[in-house]
Amino acid sequence: MKKTYISEIEGMVDFYTELGLTPNYDLNTDGVINGTLIEFKKTPSVDGGIAHHKEQIKRYLKAYNSAALDIPGISYLIYLNTEDYIKIDNLTSKEIQRGKWRNPIEFSKDIKDNQKFIDGYIDEYSIVSYNNRYCLTHRNVTKEQVKQEFIDPKKLPIKKFDWDAQIKKEEKETKQIGWLHFSMNLLGDKLLKKQLGAFFTPAHYVNVSTRYIRNAIKEIGDKPYLIIDRCAGTGNLEKFLSEEELKHCVLNTFDYTEWTTLKGLYDGRVMLIIPPTHEYRDQRGLLKNGDALSQEFHEYLSNFIHEWKLKNKDGKLIFIENPPFAADAGFLPNSGLVKKDVKLTYIQRLMKNKKIPNNDYLQNRFIWSAFELYMSPGDHYILYSPIKYWKLHHLVDKFFVEGYLTNKGDYNTGDAGLPIIHWRNENCDNNELKMENENFIIKKINAPIQKLYIDDKNAKAKDIIAWHKCSSTDIMYGNINTQLINDKKYGGIKITRKNILNTCPLFCAGKFDRAHTIVWYEADVVMKSSDGGNKYLSDKEFIKRCFIFTCLNIQNRCYSDKNHNNHFTLYQKTLCDGILKKFKLDKFDKDLLNKWNEVLKEAKRCKEFKNTYKYGLCQIVKEIASLKEWKGSVNKKGEHIMEYKYLALVDKIKYLKKSLKTYYVSQIQPKLFKYELLK
């Protein structure tokens, strides 16, 4: 090792290299090996002196408890340039030993042999984490079982918790609900699932955004900087920041169970945690002064930034955020609410007043308000978000510094592309964004696909093959509802012989989804577009394949009943049969159509099949193939096991669906990209 180190990190790397041991760096410590925590400083006098160094170790131990990790029993303060060390008993916080060292090997045996850990404890900041640790290894436990484990621990490495004493203490409180009263009703798997869904971001993606933060800091240079995360949750995006970087952080969360962990992990280590207390917690566990979209929060954060900038001339902001992606409940299907019932947030009202569209998406409110209300030219934004805000909504377009495409499947959801984008706050006109991984380029959409729809408005009733439902909400967000229905009560676009071949490719563009993607990162990144215009109409082979696929697809929801017959299907003397005869079929078409013919023949053998009806796949599945009956088998409880009534039909439908997917991916999807119906 060197005699003098300018950088603690350089000295720390050399120390572990010569020691021959690899530590873990959980919670931003300088390293933990077995039951030993090690903290490096250049000299005993830096960073506030030895007393301050010991306090920093106490903060680490508190953070370990708040995260429900095994708490090291011993700590070493290692002074690199003076070659001093202090050994501390973490249970008592007392010094065990002071001395000099010359070579890291001197610590080897002591550290290797130390398996001493200290018991953790239940408090407001650790109860969520210990609940989750217990539930991860003991599935489907009740809150009562968790409570008993806290009171008399058998599996968790914690001290006995005096549950009754804490309850009695809180019962004397008349102004607010105590932390145990609030948390006790959430304990068990329910709380674990809530926590996992709320803050899980895979470590390898956090490493990417941490690198982007450091790139922003490097670009800012010697100027002061402030790192702001308005939806920090439990601080997952900050877990790889150094202690020095954490000192520049302002973190906020809206959820009380997240706030307890955030407070336990980062209190005393970051510049500010919002809310500073849980004083304004409501019955749902939401912290009213942590609502980042409220006027009160905006005024609080704006004042804080203003005061900070007065003290730090030329200071720059770095926003790092993974905002919620959903739309408001009032805009979600089956929410039970209508638009007029939904109260607009403060930020949403500002966006509406400025005529900013798409303000019902939560992530759009975070993104717009970051740039519009807080950031100045030269500030930075490292953002996890579906790319629709830039690609389709055109909400912002700033200087693109760098980007990385993550997989939503790694966040406990379906495979799809979710970019991390590092923006610098300078207006810029980007037509495409190149991700550093997968060699993938995200292209901007300039015109939504609904511009290509042609409605045969003057068509007579006898000429209408189907009505294409297209709601105003779908148009607003650039999507087209591709369910085809032949009942005029639903309204929409009239589909006739004149426009059916124009419409089918647009239906096929709407079928690009997770089921039809070739690679994971195309889903949620590739979207429908009309940027290629109507060039696709000149490709007769493409038109033919889209027509066949649309006629046979289960999302073609045209049906027959006693009042009218479905003509948007094939091989039943329909209007579409007449159109099909005009095309020259190749082996791909014939193979698929033969599969459909087999389904149709099998369906005709079923007694529920009505010979006067013309059937599409959707109606066959719904009215015949989905039927079940009891064939004599029972389960262990003696209950009847219901089986499909027509297994042969079910199997043939499976083969058809598989063939439809292959047909789509190999014969249709490439040309959807070629003609920019997908982009």
XYZ file of C-alpha atoms in Angstrom, residues 248-676:
429
model
C -26.464 16.362 -1.612
C -29.758 14.402 -1.743
C -33.352 15.498 -1.100
C -35.638 12.451 -0.895
C -39.416 12.267 -0.681
C -42.032 9.538 -0.440
C -45.822 9.550 -0.188
C -46.380 6.182 1.503
C -45.899 5.779 5.263
C -44.598 2.193 5.114
C -41.971 3.334 2.589
C -41.192 6.442 4.641
C -40.347 4.380 7.735
C -37.688 2.478 5.772
C -36.457 5.619 3.984
C -36.098 7.416 7.305
C -34.314 4.486 8.917
C -31.855 4.063 6.041
C -31.023 7.664 5.209
C -31.806 9.921 8.173
C -28.659 11.878 9.001
C -26.983 10.826 5.774
C -28.925 12.918 3.234
C -29.552 16.648 3.161
C -33.318 16.357 3.623
C -36.072 13.738 3.853
C -39.589 14.915 2.982
C -41.809 14.659 4.940
C -39.570 15.203 7.981
C -42.237 13.544 10.203
C -45.351 11.398 9.708
C -47.501 13.967 11.488
C -49.930 14.291 8.583
C -50.475 10.580 7.883
C -54.017 9.678 6.876
C -55.979 6.471 7.448
C -54.709 4.959 4.181
C -51.104 5.451 5.213
C -50.457 8.361 2.851
C -48.363 11.291 4.059
C -50.236 14.378 2.925
C -47.126 16.576 2.973
C -45.333 13.990 0.819
C -47.711 14.335 -2.155
C -45.277 15.596 -4.801
C -48.145 16.734 -7.056
C -49.786 18.988 -4.465
C -49.514 22.757 -4.198
C -48.168 22.557 -0.643
C -45.348 20.246 -1.688
C -44.523 22.386 -4.710
C -44.260 25.508 -2.568
C -42.164 23.704 0.050
C -39.700 22.261 -2.478
C -39.538 25.495 -4.497
C -38.703 27.485 -1.365
C -36.066 24.940 -0.359
C -34.429 25.089 -3.811
C -34.599 28.897 -3.789
C -32.857 29.103 -0.400
C -30.274 26.562 -1.505
C -29.492 28.540 -4.661
C -29.065 31.735 -2.657
C -26.306 29.989 -0.717
C -24.921 28.110 -3.718
C -24.510 30.474 -6.648
C -24.525 28.713 -10.030
C -25.699 25.498 -8.328
C -27.257 22.833 -10.535
C -30.096 20.359 -9.963
C -30.028 16.654 -10.782
C -33.443 14.979 -10.669
C -33.393 11.186 -10.402
C -36.867 9.641 -10.486
C -38.863 6.520 -11.238
C -42.376 8.019 -11.133
C -45.562 5.946 -11.062
C -46.650 4.947 -14.566
C -50.426 4.529 -14.258
C -53.206 6.859 -15.277
C -55.639 8.140 -12.644
C -58.314 5.700 -11.475
C -60.953 7.785 -13.194
C -59.395 7.034 -16.557
C -58.828 3.333 -16.024
C -61.241 0.680 -17.313
C -63.678 -0.669 -14.751
C -62.639 1.917 -12.161
C -66.258 2.741 -11.352
C -65.477 6.429 -11.772
C -66.189 8.872 -14.536
C -64.009 11.756 -15.531
C -66.055 14.404 -13.732
C -65.659 12.519 -10.426
C -61.857 12.716 -10.467
C -60.377 15.656 -8.601
C -57.519 17.263 -10.518
C -54.188 17.524 -8.722
C -52.456 20.887 -8.460
C -49.891 19.953 -11.122
C -52.631 18.594 -13.362
C -54.534 21.876 -13.073
C -51.405 23.794 -14.063
C -50.935 21.532 -17.086
C -54.575 21.900 -18.073
C -54.410 25.693 -17.777
C -51.373 25.694 -20.054
C -53.182 23.328 -22.438
C -50.662 20.523 -21.935
C -52.343 17.295 -23.191
C -52.077 13.838 -21.641
C -52.053 15.242 -18.113
C -53.942 12.275 -16.683
C -50.769 10.159 -16.759
C -48.994 10.398 -13.418
C -45.520 10.116 -14.920
C -46.286 12.996 -17.292
C -47.084 15.250 -14.330
C -43.780 14.410 -12.666
C -41.823 14.887 -15.893
C -43.509 18.130 -16.927
C -43.297 19.691 -13.457
C -39.603 18.789 -13.089
C -38.674 20.709 -16.226
C -41.314 23.443 -16.012
C -41.375 24.297 -12.294
C -37.954 23.471 -10.874
C -35.203 23.112 -13.443
C -33.047 25.754 -15.104
C -30.944 25.436 -18.272
C -28.069 23.038 -17.680
C -29.839 21.021 -14.983
C -30.148 17.246 -15.423
C -32.916 14.646 -15.220
C -32.216 10.899 -14.960
C -35.614 9.354 -15.610
C -37.093 5.858 -15.519
C -40.306 5.981 -17.544
C -42.185 4.384 -20.451
C -41.028 6.336 -23.501
C -44.525 7.372 -24.593
C -44.021 10.827 -22.983
C -41.372 11.644 -25.615
C -42.140 9.307 -28.485
C -45.873 9.889 -28.781
C -47.019 12.619 -26.394
C -44.149 14.995 -27.275
C -44.327 16.257 -23.702
C -40.667 17.286 -23.618
C -37.720 17.105 -25.975
C -34.411 17.987 -24.356
C -30.733 17.330 -24.982
C -30.277 13.562 -24.961
C -27.106 12.715 -23.031
C -27.430 8.927 -22.806
C -29.965 6.146 -22.402
C -30.282 2.528 -21.381
C -33.157 0.148 -22.137
C -34.269 -1.887 -19.123
C -36.670 -4.821 -19.165
C -39.922 -4.377 -17.239
C -39.882 -8.138 -16.764
C -37.067 -7.625 -14.269
C -39.402 -5.439 -12.189
C -41.801 -8.328 -11.535
C -44.017 -7.554 -14.528
C -44.229 -8.639 -18.187
C -41.271 -8.291 -20.568
C -41.188 -4.854 -22.211
C -38.786 -2.001 -22.820
C -38.492 0.674 -20.124
C -35.778 3.268 -20.828
C -33.583 5.135 -18.370
C -32.928 8.464 -20.080
C -30.392 11.068 -18.992
C -31.669 14.435 -20.219
C -29.919 17.791 -19.938
C -32.374 20.676 -19.675
C -31.773 22.284 -23.059
C -34.446 22.313 -25.776
C -33.557 19.998 -28.616
C -35.348 18.411 -31.570
C -34.555 14.695 -31.478
C -35.961 12.322 -34.065
C -34.396 9.267 -32.479
C -32.682 8.177 -29.264
C -29.939 5.535 -29.394
C -29.784 3.282 -26.346
C -26.333 2.202 -25.205
C -27.448 -1.448 -24.959
C -29.174 -3.778 -27.441
C -28.138 -1.410 -30.288
C -31.714 -0.218 -30.172
C -32.915 3.105 -31.546
C -36.189 4.611 -30.313
C -37.846 6.691 -33.023
C -40.256 9.565 -32.519
C -43.785 9.299 -33.916
C -44.908 12.433 -35.714
C -48.418 11.371 -36.756
C -50.771 8.940 -34.970
C -52.152 5.974 -36.879
C -55.797 7.062 -36.755
C -55.055 9.524 -39.573
C -55.035 6.542 -41.935
C -58.554 5.387 -41.088
C -61.130 5.942 -43.816
C -64.806 5.781 -42.913
C -67.225 4.815 -45.687
C -69.748 7.284 -44.298
C -72.271 6.981 -47.130
C -72.461 3.190 -46.995
C -75.910 1.628 -46.856
C -76.757 -0.890 -44.128
C -76.584 -3.898 -46.487
C -73.010 -2.958 -47.475
C -71.595 -2.730 -43.932
C -69.362 -5.677 -43.026
C -68.500 -4.378 -39.525
C -68.315 -1.373 -37.279
C -64.836 -0.549 -36.028
C -65.063 0.766 -32.472
C -62.712 3.712 -31.974
C -63.249 5.670 -28.761
C -62.236 9.301 -28.216
C -59.877 8.207 -25.444
C -58.065 5.878 -27.845
C -57.684 8.685 -30.370
C -56.439 11.078 -27.687
C -53.541 8.794 -26.839
C -52.796 7.714 -30.353
C -54.194 4.201 -29.915
C -56.918 2.478 -31.868
C -59.178 -0.085 -30.253
C -58.762 -2.927 -32.721
C -61.755 -4.975 -31.678
C -64.062 -5.335 -34.654
C -67.781 -5.569 -33.966
C -70.730 -5.717 -36.316
C -73.399 -4.166 -34.149
C -74.052 -0.512 -35.006
C -75.135 0.307 -31.446
C -71.422 0.522 -30.601
C -70.865 3.179 -33.231
C -67.495 3.833 -34.833
C -66.194 3.544 -38.366
C -68.197 1.713 -41.029
C -66.208 -1.053 -42.703
C -67.310 -2.044 -46.198
C -65.818 -3.584 -49.344
C -64.413 -0.122 -50.146
C -62.255 0.309 -47.061
C -61.778 -3.166 -45.569
C -58.399 -3.732 -47.254
C -57.261 -0.324 -46.037
C -58.401 -1.118 -42.490
C -56.985 -4.632 -41.980
C -53.281 -3.538 -41.902
C -54.217 -0.966 -39.244
C -55.870 -3.736 -37.245
C -52.669 -5.768 -37.619
C -50.576 -2.861 -36.365
C -52.768 -2.902 -33.269
C -51.923 -6.564 -32.682
C -48.240 -5.838 -32.063
C -47.959 -6.723 -28.408
C -45.998 -8.935 -26.025
C -47.480 -12.029 -27.647
C -46.095 -11.077 -31.057
C -42.749 -9.478 -30.255
C -39.568 -11.151 -31.404
C -37.401 -9.493 -28.742
C -38.467 -8.227 -25.316
C -37.424 -4.611 -25.782
C -39.855 -3.962 -28.640
C -42.926 -4.120 -26.381
C -43.904 -0.703 -24.942
C -41.261 0.944 -27.151
C -42.616 0.126 -30.607
C -45.912 1.960 -31.260
C -48.423 2.500 -34.044
C -47.749 5.311 -36.482
C -48.909 6.840 -39.756
C -45.516 8.413 -40.506
C -45.146 6.190 -43.584
C -48.428 7.417 -45.042
C -50.448 5.066 -47.259
C -47.493 3.505 -49.103
C -48.574 0.153 -47.703
C -51.646 0.114 -49.979
C -49.480 -0.621 -53.037
C -48.189 -3.905 -51.535
C -50.873 -6.426 -52.534
C -49.183 -9.388 -50.802
C -49.066 -7.446 -47.542
C -52.707 -6.376 -47.895
C -53.743 -9.996 -48.552
C -51.960 -11.329 -45.465
C -53.397 -8.611 -43.231
C -56.871 -9.382 -44.557
C -56.567 -13.126 -43.842
C -55.064 -12.531 -40.375
C -57.827 -10.084 -39.446
C -60.611 -12.404 -40.589
C -59.257 -15.275 -38.460
C -58.035 -13.396 -35.368
C -59.878 -13.876 -32.076
C -59.873 -10.104 -31.508
C -62.143 -9.793 -34.509
C -65.250 -9.816 -32.344
C -67.854 -9.885 -35.094
C -70.600 -12.369 -34.327
C -73.853 -13.825 -35.667
C -77.226 -13.864 -33.936
C -80.872 -14.229 -34.904
C -80.966 -10.677 -36.278
C -77.879 -10.624 -38.495
C -74.972 -12.704 -39.729
C -71.234 -12.168 -39.435
C -69.611 -11.586 -42.814
C -66.166 -10.704 -41.431
C -65.109 -14.357 -41.466
C -64.161 -16.988 -44.033
C -65.279 -20.285 -45.639
C -68.996 -19.790 -44.919
C -70.220 -18.049 -48.094
C -69.534 -14.603 -46.656
C -68.762 -11.250 -48.278
C -65.141 -11.752 -47.226
C -65.036 -15.074 -49.092
C -65.731 -13.061 -52.234
C -62.822 -10.755 -51.471
C -60.479 -13.691 -50.724
C -61.139 -15.214 -54.173
C -59.477 -12.197 -55.792
C -56.116 -13.023 -54.171
C -53.560 -15.596 -55.247
C -52.806 -17.758 -52.223
C -49.333 -19.137 -51.477
C -48.304 -21.948 -49.104
C -48.235 -19.629 -46.039
C -51.809 -18.549 -46.685
C -53.028 -22.066 -47.474
C -51.446 -23.596 -44.368
C -53.156 -21.040 -42.138
C -56.502 -21.280 -43.893
C -56.399 -25.086 -43.645
C -56.003 -24.762 -39.863
C -59.069 -22.515 -39.805
C -61.017 -24.969 -41.940
C -60.183 -27.771 -39.470
C -61.486 -25.650 -36.584
C -64.661 -24.885 -38.501
C -65.274 -28.553 -39.389
C -64.756 -29.608 -35.765
C -67.094 -26.876 -34.522
C -69.831 -28.063 -36.908
C -69.779 -31.470 -35.173
C -70.786 -29.830 -31.856
C -74.485 -29.782 -31.076
C -74.333 -26.086 -30.051
C -73.250 -25.080 -33.567
C -76.073 -23.291 -35.393
C -76.070 -24.002 -39.109
C -77.762 -20.702 -39.878
C -74.901 -18.724 -38.264
C -71.622 -17.656 -39.818
C -68.923 -18.043 -37.139
C -65.681 -16.245 -36.409
C -63.049 -17.643 -34.040
C -64.184 -15.402 -31.189
C -67.757 -16.722 -31.259
C -66.638 -20.357 -31.557
C -64.400 -19.998 -28.505
C -66.977 -18.136 -26.454
C -70.071 -20.220 -27.241
C -68.693 -23.705 -27.954
C -65.015 -24.370 -27.183
C -65.178 -22.875 -23.672
C -68.004 -25.202 -22.560
C -67.120 -27.625 -19.742
C -68.844 -30.668 -18.268
C -68.321 -33.276 -15.562
C -66.918 -36.543 -16.920
C -66.817 -38.489 -13.657
C -63.554 -37.290 -12.038
C -63.398 -35.712 -8.571
C -60.636 -34.007 -6.588
C -59.441 -34.822 -3.046
C -62.346 -32.850 -1.597
C -64.851 -34.887 -3.571
C -65.653 -31.943 -5.837
C -66.468 -32.535 -9.493
C -63.576 -31.813 -11.856
C -65.007 -29.992 -14.855
C -63.352 -30.757 -18.188
C -63.661 -29.235 -21.648
C -66.642 -30.697 -23.435
C -64.973 -30.634 -26.844
C -61.255 -31.396 -26.393
C -60.646 -31.996 -30.100
C -61.980 -28.504 -30.887
C -59.885 -26.927 -28.114
C -56.744 -28.595 -29.507
C -57.414 -27.460 -33.063
C -57.955 -23.887 -31.851
C -54.574 -24.031 -30.071
C -52.882 -25.050 -33.326
C -54.675 -22.255 -35.186
C -53.601 -19.616 -32.651
C -50.005 -20.810 -32.835
C -50.098 -20.652 -36.634
C -51.639 -17.173 -36.516
C -48.756 -15.950 -34.380
C -46.165 -17.472 -36.702
C -47.945 -16.001 -39.730
C -48.039 -12.572 -38.101
C -44.430 -12.495 -36.926
C -42.926 -13.878 -40.139
C -45.201 -12.489 -42.873
C -46.837 -9.326 -41.509
C -44.799 -7.725 -38.745
C -41.638 -6.963 -40.816
C -43.678 -4.986 -43.331
C -45.515 -3.106 -40.586
C -42.084 -1.718 -39.716
C -41.158 -1.198 -43.354
C -44.229 0.958 -44.002
C -43.908 2.675 -40.593
